[in-house]
PDB file of C-alpha atoms in Angstrom:
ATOM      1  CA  UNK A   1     229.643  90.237  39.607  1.00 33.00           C
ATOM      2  CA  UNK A   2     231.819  88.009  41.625  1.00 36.00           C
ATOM      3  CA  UNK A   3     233.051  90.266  44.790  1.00 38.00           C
ATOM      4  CA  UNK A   4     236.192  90.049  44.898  1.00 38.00           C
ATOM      5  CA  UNK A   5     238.053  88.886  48.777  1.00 40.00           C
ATOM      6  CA  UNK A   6     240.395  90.213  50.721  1.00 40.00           C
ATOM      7  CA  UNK A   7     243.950  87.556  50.105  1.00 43.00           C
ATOM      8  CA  UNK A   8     245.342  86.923  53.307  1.00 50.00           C
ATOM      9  CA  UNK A   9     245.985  83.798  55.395  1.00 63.00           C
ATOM     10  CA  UNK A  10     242.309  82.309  54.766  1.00 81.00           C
ATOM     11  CA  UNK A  11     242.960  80.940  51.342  1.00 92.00           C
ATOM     12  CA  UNK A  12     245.613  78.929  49.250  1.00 96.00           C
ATOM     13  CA  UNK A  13     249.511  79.977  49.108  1.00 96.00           C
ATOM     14  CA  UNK A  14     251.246  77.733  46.607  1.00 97.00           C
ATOM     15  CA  UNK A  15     255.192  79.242  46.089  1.00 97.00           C
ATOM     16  CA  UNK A  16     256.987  78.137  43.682  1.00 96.00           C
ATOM     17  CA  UNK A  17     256.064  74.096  43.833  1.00 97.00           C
ATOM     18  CA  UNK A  18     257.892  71.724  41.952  1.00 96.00           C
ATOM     19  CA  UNK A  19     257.438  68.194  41.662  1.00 95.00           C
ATOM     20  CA  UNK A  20     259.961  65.147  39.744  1.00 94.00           C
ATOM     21  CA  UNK A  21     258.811  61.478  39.780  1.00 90.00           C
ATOM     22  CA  UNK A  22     261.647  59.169  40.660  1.00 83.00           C
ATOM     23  CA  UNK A  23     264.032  62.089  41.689  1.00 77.00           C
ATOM     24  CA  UNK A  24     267.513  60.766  41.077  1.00 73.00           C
ATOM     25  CA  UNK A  25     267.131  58.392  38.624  1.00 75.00           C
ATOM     26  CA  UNK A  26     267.628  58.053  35.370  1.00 71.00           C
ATOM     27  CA  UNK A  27     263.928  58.017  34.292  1.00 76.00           C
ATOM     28  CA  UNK A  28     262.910  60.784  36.554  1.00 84.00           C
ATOM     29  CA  UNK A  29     260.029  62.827  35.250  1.00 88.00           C
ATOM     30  CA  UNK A  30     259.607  66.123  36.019  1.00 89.00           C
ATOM     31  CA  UNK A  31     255.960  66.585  36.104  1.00 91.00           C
ATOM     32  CA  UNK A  32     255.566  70.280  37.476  1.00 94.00           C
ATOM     33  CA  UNK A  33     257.716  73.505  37.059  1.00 92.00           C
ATOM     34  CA  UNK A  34     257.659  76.255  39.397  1.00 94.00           C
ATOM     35  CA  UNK A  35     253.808  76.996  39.891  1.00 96.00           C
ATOM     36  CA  UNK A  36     253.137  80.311  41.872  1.00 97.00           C
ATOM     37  CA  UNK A  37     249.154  80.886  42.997  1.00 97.00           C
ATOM     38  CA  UNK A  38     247.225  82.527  45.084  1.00 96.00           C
ATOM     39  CA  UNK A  39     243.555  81.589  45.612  1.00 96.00           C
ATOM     40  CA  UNK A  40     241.195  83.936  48.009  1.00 95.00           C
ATOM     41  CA  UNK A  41     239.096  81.652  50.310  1.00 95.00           C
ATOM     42  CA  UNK A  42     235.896  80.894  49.198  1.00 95.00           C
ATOM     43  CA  UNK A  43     236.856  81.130  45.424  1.00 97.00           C
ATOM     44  CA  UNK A  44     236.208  78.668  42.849  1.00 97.00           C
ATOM     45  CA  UNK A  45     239.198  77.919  40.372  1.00 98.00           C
ATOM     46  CA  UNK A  46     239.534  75.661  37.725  1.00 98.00           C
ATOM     47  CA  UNK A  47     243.019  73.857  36.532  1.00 98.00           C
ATOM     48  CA  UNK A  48     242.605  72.922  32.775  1.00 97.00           C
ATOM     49  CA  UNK A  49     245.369  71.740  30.107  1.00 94.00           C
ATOM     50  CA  UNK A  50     246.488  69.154  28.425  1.00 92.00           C
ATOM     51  CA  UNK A  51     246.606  65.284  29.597  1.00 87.00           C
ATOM     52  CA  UNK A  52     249.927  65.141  31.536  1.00 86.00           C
ATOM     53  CA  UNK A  53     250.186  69.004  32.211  1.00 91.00           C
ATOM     54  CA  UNK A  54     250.488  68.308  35.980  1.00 92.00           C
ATOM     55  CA  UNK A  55     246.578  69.366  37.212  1.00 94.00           C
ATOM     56  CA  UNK A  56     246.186  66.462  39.001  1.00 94.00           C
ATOM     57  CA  UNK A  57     249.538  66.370  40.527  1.00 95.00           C
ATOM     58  CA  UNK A  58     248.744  69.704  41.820  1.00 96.00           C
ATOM     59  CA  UNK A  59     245.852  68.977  43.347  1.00 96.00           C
ATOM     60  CA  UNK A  60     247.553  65.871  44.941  1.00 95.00           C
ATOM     61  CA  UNK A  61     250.425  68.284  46.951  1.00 96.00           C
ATOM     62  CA  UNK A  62     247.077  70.330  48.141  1.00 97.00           C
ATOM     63  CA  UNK A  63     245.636  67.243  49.462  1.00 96.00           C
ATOM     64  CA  UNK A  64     248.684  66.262  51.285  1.00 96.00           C
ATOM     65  CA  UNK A  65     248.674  62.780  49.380  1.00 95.00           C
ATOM     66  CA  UNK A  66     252.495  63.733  47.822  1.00 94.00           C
ATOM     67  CA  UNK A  67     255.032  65.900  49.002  1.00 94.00           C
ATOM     68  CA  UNK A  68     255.978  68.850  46.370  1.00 95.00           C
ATOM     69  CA  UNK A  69     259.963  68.283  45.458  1.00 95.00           C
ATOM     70  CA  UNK A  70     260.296  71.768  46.211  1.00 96.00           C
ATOM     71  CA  UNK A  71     258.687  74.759  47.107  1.00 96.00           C
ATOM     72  CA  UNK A  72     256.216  74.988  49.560  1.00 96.00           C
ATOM     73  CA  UNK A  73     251.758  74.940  50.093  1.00 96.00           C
ATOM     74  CA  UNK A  74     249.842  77.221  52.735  1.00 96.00           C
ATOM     75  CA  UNK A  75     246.470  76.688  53.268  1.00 95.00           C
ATOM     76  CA  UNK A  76     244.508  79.039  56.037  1.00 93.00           C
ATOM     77  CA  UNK A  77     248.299  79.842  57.056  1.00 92.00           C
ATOM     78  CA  UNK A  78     248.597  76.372  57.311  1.00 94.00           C
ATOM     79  CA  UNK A  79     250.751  73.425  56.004  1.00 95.00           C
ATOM     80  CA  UNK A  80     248.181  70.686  54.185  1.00 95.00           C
ATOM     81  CA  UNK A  81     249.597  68.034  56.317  1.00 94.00           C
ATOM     82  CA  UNK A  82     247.914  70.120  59.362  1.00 93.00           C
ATOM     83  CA  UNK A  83     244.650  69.946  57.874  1.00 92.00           C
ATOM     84  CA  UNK A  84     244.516  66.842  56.123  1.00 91.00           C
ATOM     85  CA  UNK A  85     245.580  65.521  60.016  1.00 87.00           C
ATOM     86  CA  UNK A  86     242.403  67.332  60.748  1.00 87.00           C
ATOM     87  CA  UNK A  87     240.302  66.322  58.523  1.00 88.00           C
ATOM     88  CA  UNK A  88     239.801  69.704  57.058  1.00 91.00           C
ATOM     89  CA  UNK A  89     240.416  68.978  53.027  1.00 94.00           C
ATOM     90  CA  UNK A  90     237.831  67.146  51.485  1.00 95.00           C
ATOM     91  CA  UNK A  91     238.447  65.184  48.341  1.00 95.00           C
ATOM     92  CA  UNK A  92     235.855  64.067  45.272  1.00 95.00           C
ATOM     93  CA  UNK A  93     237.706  61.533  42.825  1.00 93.00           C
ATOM     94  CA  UNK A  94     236.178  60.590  39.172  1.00 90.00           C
ATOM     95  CA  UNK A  95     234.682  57.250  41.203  1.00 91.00           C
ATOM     96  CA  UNK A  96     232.180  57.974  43.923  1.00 93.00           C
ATOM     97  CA  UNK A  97     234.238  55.104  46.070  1.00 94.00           C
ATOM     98  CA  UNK A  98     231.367  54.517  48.475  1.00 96.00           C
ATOM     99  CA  UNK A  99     231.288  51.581  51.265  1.00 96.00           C
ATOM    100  CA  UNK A 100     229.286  49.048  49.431  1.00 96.00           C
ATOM    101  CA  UNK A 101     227.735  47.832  52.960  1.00 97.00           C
ATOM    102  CA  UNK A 102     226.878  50.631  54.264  1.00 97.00           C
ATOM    103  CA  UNK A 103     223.722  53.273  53.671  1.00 97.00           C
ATOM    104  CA  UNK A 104     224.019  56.582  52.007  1.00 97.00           C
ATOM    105  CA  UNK A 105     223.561  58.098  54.911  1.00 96.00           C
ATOM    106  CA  UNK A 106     226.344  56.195  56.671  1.00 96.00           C
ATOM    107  CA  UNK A 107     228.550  56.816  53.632  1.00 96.00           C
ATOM    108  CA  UNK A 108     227.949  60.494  53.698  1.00 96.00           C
ATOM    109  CA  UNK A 109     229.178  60.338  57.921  1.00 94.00           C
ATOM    110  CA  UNK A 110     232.339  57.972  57.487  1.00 92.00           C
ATOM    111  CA  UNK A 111     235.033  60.250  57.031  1.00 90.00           C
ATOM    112  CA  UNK A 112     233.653  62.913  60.030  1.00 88.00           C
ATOM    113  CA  UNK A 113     233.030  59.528  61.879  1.00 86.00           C
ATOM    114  CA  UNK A 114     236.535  58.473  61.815  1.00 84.00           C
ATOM    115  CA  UNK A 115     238.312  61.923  62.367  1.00 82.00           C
ATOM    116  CA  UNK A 116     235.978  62.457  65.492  1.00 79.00           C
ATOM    117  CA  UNK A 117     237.332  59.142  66.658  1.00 75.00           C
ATOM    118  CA  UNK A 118     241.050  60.096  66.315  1.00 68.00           C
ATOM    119  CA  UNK A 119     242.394  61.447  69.497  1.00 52.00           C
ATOM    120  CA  UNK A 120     243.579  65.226  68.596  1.00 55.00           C
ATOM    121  CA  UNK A 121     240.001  66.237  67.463  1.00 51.00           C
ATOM    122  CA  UNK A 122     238.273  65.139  70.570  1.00 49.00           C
ATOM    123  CA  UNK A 123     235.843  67.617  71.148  1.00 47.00           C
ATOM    124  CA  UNK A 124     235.744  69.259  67.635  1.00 50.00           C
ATOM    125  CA  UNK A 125     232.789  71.263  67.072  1.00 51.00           C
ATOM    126  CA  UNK A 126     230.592  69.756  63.796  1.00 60.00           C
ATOM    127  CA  UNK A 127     229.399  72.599  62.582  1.00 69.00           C
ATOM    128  CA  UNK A 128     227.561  70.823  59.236  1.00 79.00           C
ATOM    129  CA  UNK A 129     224.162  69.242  59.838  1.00 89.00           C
ATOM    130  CA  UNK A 130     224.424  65.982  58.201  1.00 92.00           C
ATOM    131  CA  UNK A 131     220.128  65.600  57.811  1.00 93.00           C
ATOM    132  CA  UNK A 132     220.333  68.895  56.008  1.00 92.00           C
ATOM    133  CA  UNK A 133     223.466  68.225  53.860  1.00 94.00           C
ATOM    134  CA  UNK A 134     221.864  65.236  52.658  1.00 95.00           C
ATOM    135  CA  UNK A 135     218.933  67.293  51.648  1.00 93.00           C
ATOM    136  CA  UNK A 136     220.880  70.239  49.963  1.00 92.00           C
ATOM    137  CA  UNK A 137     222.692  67.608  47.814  1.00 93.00           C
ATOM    138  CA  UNK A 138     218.886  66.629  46.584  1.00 92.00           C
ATOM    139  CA  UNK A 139     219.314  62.799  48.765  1.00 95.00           C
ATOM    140  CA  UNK A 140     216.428  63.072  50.486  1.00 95.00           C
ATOM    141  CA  UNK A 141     214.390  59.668  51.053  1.00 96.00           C
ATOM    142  CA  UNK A 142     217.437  57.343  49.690  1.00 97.00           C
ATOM    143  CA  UNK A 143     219.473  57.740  53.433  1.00 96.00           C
ATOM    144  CA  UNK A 144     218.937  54.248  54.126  1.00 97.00           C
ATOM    145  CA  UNK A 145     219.772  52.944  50.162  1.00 97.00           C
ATOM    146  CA  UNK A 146     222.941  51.019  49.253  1.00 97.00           C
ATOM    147  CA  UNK A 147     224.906  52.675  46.896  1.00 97.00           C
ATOM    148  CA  UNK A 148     224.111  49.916  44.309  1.00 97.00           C
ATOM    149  CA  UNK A 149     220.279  51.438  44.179  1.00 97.00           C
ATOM    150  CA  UNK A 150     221.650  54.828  43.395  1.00 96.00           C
ATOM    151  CA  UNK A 151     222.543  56.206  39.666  1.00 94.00           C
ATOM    152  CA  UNK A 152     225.939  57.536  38.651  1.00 93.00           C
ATOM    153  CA  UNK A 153     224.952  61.270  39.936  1.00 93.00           C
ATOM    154  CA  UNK A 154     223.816  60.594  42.834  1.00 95.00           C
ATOM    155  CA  UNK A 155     226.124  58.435  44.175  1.00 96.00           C
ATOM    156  CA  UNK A 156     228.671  61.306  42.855  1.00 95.00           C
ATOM    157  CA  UNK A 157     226.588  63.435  45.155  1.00 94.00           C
ATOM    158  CA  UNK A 158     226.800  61.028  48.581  1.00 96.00           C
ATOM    159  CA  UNK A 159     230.801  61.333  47.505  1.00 96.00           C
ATOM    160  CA  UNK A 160     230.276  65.380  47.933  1.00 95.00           C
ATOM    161  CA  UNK A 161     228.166  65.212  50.546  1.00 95.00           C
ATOM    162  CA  UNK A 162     230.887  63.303  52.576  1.00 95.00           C
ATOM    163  CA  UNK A 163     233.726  65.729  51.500  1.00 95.00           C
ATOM    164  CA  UNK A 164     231.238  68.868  52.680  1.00 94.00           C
ATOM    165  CA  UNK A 165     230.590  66.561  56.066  1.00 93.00           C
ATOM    166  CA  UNK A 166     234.340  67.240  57.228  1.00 91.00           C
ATOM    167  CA  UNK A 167     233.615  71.044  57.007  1.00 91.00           C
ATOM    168  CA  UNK A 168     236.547  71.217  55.275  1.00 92.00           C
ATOM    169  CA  UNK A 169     238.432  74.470  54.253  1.00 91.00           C
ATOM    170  CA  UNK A 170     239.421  73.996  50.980  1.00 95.00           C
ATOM    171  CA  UNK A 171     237.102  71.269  48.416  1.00 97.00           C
ATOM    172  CA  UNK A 172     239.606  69.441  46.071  1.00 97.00           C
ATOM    173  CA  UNK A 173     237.581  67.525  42.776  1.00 97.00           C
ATOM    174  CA  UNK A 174     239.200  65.591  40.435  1.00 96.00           C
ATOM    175  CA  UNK A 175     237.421  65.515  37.257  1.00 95.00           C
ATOM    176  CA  UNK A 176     234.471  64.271  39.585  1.00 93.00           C
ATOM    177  CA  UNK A 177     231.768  64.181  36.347  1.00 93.00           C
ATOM    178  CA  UNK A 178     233.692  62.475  34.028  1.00 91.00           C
ATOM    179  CA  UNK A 179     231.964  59.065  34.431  1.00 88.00           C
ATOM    180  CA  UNK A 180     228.760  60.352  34.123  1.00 91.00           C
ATOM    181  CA  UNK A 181     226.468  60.708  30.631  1.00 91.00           C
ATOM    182  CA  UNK A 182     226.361  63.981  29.445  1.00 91.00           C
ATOM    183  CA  UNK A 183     222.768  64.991  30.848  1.00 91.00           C
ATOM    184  CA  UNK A 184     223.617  63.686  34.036  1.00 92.00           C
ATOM    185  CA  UNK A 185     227.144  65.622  33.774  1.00 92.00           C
ATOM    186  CA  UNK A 186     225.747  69.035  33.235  1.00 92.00           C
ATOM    187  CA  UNK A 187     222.948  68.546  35.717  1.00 91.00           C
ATOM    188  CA  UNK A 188     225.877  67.941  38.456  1.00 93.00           C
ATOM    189  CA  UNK A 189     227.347  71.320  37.152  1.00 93.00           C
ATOM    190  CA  UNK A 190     224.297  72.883  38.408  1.00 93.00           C
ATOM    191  CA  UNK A 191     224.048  70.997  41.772  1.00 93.00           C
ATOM    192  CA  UNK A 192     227.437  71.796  42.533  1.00 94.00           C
ATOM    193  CA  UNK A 193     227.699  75.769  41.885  1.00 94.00           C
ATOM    194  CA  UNK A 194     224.125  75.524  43.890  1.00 92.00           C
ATOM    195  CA  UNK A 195     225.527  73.866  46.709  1.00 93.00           C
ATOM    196  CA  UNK A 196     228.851  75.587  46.679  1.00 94.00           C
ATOM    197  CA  UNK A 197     226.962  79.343  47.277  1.00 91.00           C
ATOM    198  CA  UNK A 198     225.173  77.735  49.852  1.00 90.00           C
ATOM    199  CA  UNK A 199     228.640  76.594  51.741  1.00 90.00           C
ATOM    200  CA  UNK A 200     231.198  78.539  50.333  1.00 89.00           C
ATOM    201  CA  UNK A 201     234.185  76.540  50.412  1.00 94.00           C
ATOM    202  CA  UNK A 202     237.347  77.176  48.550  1.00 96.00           C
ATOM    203  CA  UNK A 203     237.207  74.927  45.763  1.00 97.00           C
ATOM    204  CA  UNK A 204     239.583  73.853  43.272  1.00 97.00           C
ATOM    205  CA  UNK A 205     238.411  71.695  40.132  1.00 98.00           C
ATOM    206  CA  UNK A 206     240.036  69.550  37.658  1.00 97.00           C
ATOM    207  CA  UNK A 207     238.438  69.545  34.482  1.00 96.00           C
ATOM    208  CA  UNK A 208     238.989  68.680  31.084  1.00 94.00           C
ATOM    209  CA  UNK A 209     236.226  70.674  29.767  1.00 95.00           C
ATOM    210  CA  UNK A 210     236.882  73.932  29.466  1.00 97.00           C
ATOM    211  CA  UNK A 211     232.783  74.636  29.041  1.00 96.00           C
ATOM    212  CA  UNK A 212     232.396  73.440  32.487  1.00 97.00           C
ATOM    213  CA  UNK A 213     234.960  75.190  33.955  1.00 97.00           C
ATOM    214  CA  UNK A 214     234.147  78.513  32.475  1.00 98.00           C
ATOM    215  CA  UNK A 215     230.756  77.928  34.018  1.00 97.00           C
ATOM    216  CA  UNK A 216     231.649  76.839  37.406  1.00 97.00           C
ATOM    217  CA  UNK A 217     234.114  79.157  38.249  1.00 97.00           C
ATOM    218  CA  UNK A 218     236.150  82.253  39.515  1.00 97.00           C
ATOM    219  CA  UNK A 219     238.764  81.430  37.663  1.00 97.00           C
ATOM    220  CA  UNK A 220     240.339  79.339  35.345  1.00 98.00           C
ATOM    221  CA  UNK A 221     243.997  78.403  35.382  1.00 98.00           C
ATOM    222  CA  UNK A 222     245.292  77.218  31.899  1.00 97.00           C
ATOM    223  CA  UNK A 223     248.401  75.328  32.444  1.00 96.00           C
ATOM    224  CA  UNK A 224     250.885  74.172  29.937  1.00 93.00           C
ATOM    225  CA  UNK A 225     252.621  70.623  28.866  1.00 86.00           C
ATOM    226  CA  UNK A 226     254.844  68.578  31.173  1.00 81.00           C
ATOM    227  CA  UNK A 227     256.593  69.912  32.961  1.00 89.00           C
ATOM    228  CA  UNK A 228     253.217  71.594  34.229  1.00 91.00           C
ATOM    229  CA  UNK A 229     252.927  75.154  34.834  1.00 93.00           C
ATOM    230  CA  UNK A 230     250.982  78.075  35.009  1.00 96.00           C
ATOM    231  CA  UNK A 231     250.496  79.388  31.213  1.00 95.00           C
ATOM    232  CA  UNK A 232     247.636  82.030  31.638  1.00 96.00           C
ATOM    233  CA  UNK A 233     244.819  82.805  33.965  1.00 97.00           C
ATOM    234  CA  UNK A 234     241.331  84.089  33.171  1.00 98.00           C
ATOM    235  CA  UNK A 235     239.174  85.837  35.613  1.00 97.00           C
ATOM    236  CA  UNK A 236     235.605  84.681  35.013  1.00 97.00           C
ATOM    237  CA  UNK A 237     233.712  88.372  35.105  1.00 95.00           C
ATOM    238  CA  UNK A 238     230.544  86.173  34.626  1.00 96.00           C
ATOM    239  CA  UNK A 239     227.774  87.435  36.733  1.00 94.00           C
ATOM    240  CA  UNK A 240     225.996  84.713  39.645  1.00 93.00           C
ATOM    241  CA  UNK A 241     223.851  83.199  39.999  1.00 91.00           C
ATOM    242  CA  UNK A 242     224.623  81.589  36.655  1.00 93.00           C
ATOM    243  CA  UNK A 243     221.617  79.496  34.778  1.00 94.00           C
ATOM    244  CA  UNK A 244     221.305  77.977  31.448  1.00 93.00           C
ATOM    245  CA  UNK A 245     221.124  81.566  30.068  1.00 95.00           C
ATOM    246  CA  UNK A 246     224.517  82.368  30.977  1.00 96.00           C
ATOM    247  CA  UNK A 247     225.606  79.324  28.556  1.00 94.00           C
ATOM    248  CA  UNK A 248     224.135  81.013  25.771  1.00 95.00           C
ATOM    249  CA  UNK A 249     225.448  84.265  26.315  1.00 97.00           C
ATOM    250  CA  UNK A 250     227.853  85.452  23.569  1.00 97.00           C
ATOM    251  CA  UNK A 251     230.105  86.721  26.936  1.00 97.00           C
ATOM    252  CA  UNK A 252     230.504  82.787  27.903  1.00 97.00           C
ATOM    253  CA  UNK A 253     230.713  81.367  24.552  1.00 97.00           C
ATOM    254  CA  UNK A 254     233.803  84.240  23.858  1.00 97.00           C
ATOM    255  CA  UNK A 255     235.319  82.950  26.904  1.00 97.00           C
ATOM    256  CA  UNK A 256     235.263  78.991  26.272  1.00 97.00           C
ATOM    257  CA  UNK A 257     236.395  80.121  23.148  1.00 97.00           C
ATOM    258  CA  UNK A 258     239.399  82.178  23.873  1.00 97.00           C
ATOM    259  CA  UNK A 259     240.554  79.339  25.948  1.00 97.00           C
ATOM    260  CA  UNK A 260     240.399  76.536  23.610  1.00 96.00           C
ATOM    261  CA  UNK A 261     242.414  78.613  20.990  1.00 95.00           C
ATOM    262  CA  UNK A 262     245.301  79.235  24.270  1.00 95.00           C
ATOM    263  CA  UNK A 263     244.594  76.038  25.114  1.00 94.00           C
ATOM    264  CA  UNK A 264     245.088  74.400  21.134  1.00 91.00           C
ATOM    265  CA  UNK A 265     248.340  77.009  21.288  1.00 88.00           C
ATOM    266  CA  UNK A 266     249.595  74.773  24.225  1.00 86.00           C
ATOM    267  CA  UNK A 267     248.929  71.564  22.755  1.00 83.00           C
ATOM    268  CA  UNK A 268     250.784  72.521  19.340  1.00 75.00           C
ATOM    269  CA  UNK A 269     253.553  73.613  21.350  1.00 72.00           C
ATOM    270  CA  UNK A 270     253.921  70.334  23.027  1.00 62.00           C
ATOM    271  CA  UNK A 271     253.635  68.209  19.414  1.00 56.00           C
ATOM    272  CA  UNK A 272     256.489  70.487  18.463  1.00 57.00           C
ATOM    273  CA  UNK A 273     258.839  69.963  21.574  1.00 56.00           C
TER     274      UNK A 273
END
């Protein structure tokens, strides 16, 4: 069974967080209602919903990248500006966005490159050995490639391995598999709940497939239609190390399916607005 932690300052505060597109106009969108969540450190979460519920957004006032209209975002006690400043959130997109020019290796050490080289972290402490994050993300041997010479997955996994390079506190993905083939897609499932036991970051995924989610993760927020918020949250009693077997397990298939029927609930709602 997951074990649960203790909630205190090492993990994610989000209070009441709003965000409106184009506040005072006339075609201002309100994309998120209040959203109220608390995330233990080290936990994996998943945001699914509908297209336009707001996950995204979300995940964009955790990475500092937007400010929320209103309400307010504590991560480790801190504001995300502090540790974006830092260099302490580390992002995956849906596009590996790797330097073209530069090796794998040299991909995977950019982003710690540039925050050593910024004034207020002279003297930071890198605590993640990039020769052995290389080789826990299975790129072994392709260090000196160009990102052309790699597949889909494992450039997605030179895009992790850079995130996991910051040592960051909390791992923010955006749908990171959804370019990739099926196979390849479900293989990546595995590599990341392997990696993520071995560092035990915070992470918090954006998904669209509620399979996937279920299998990664903690827990899985459900959120409604635009404006986004928080319709239900299931705790994922699933026990870890998971494998193929737990996929097949009537426990995981219940789950995946409860979800989809909240989830088609949602989505009928919406059509009905």
């Amino acid at each position: 069974m997951v074990e649960s932690k203790r909630l205190d300052a090492q993990g994610i505060q989000i209070e009441a967080v709003e965000v409106t597109y184009g506040v005072g106009s006339a075609e201002s969108v309100r994309a998120l209602a209040p959203v109220d969540l608390s995330i233990h450190a080290g936990a994996f979460v998943s945001l699914v919903g509908p297209s336009g519920c707001g996950k995204s957004t979300l995940l964009k006032v955790l990475a500092d990248l937007m400010p929320p209209t209103a309400g307010a975002v504590r991560i480790d006690g801190a504001a995300p500006s502090v540790l974006r400043q830092a260099g302490r959130i580390g992002l995956v997109f849906q596009q590996a966005n790797l330097m073209p020019w530069l090796t794998i290796e040299k991909n995977v050490c950019l982003l710690r490159e540039l925050v050593r080289q910024r004034k207020e972290n002279a003297g930071v402490t890198e605590s993640i050995d990039i020769a052995k994050l290389i080789e826990i993300v299975g790129l072994k041997g392709f260090e000196n490639k160009l990102p052309h010479q790699l597949s889909g997955g494992m450039q997605q996994r030179a895009a992790l391995a850079r995130a996991l390079a910051l040592d960051p506190s909390v791992l923010l993905m955006d749908e990171p598999f959804a370019a990739l083939d099926e196979i390849t897609r479900d293989r990546m499932a595995f590599e990341l709940m392997r990696i993520w036991q071995q560092y035990q970051k915070t992470v918090i995924f954006v998904t669209h497939s509620l399979a996937e989610a279920v299998f990664l993760s903690d827990r899985v927020v459900l959120m409604s239609a635009r404006p986004g918020r928080i319709h239900r949250i299931y705790e994922i009693d699933l026990p870890r190390p998971r494998t193929e077997e737990t996929r097949l397990s009537d426990a995981f298939l219940m789950l995946v399916a409860e979800i989809n029927r909240e989830l088609y609930k949602v989505m009928h709602e919406q059509v009905n607005q």
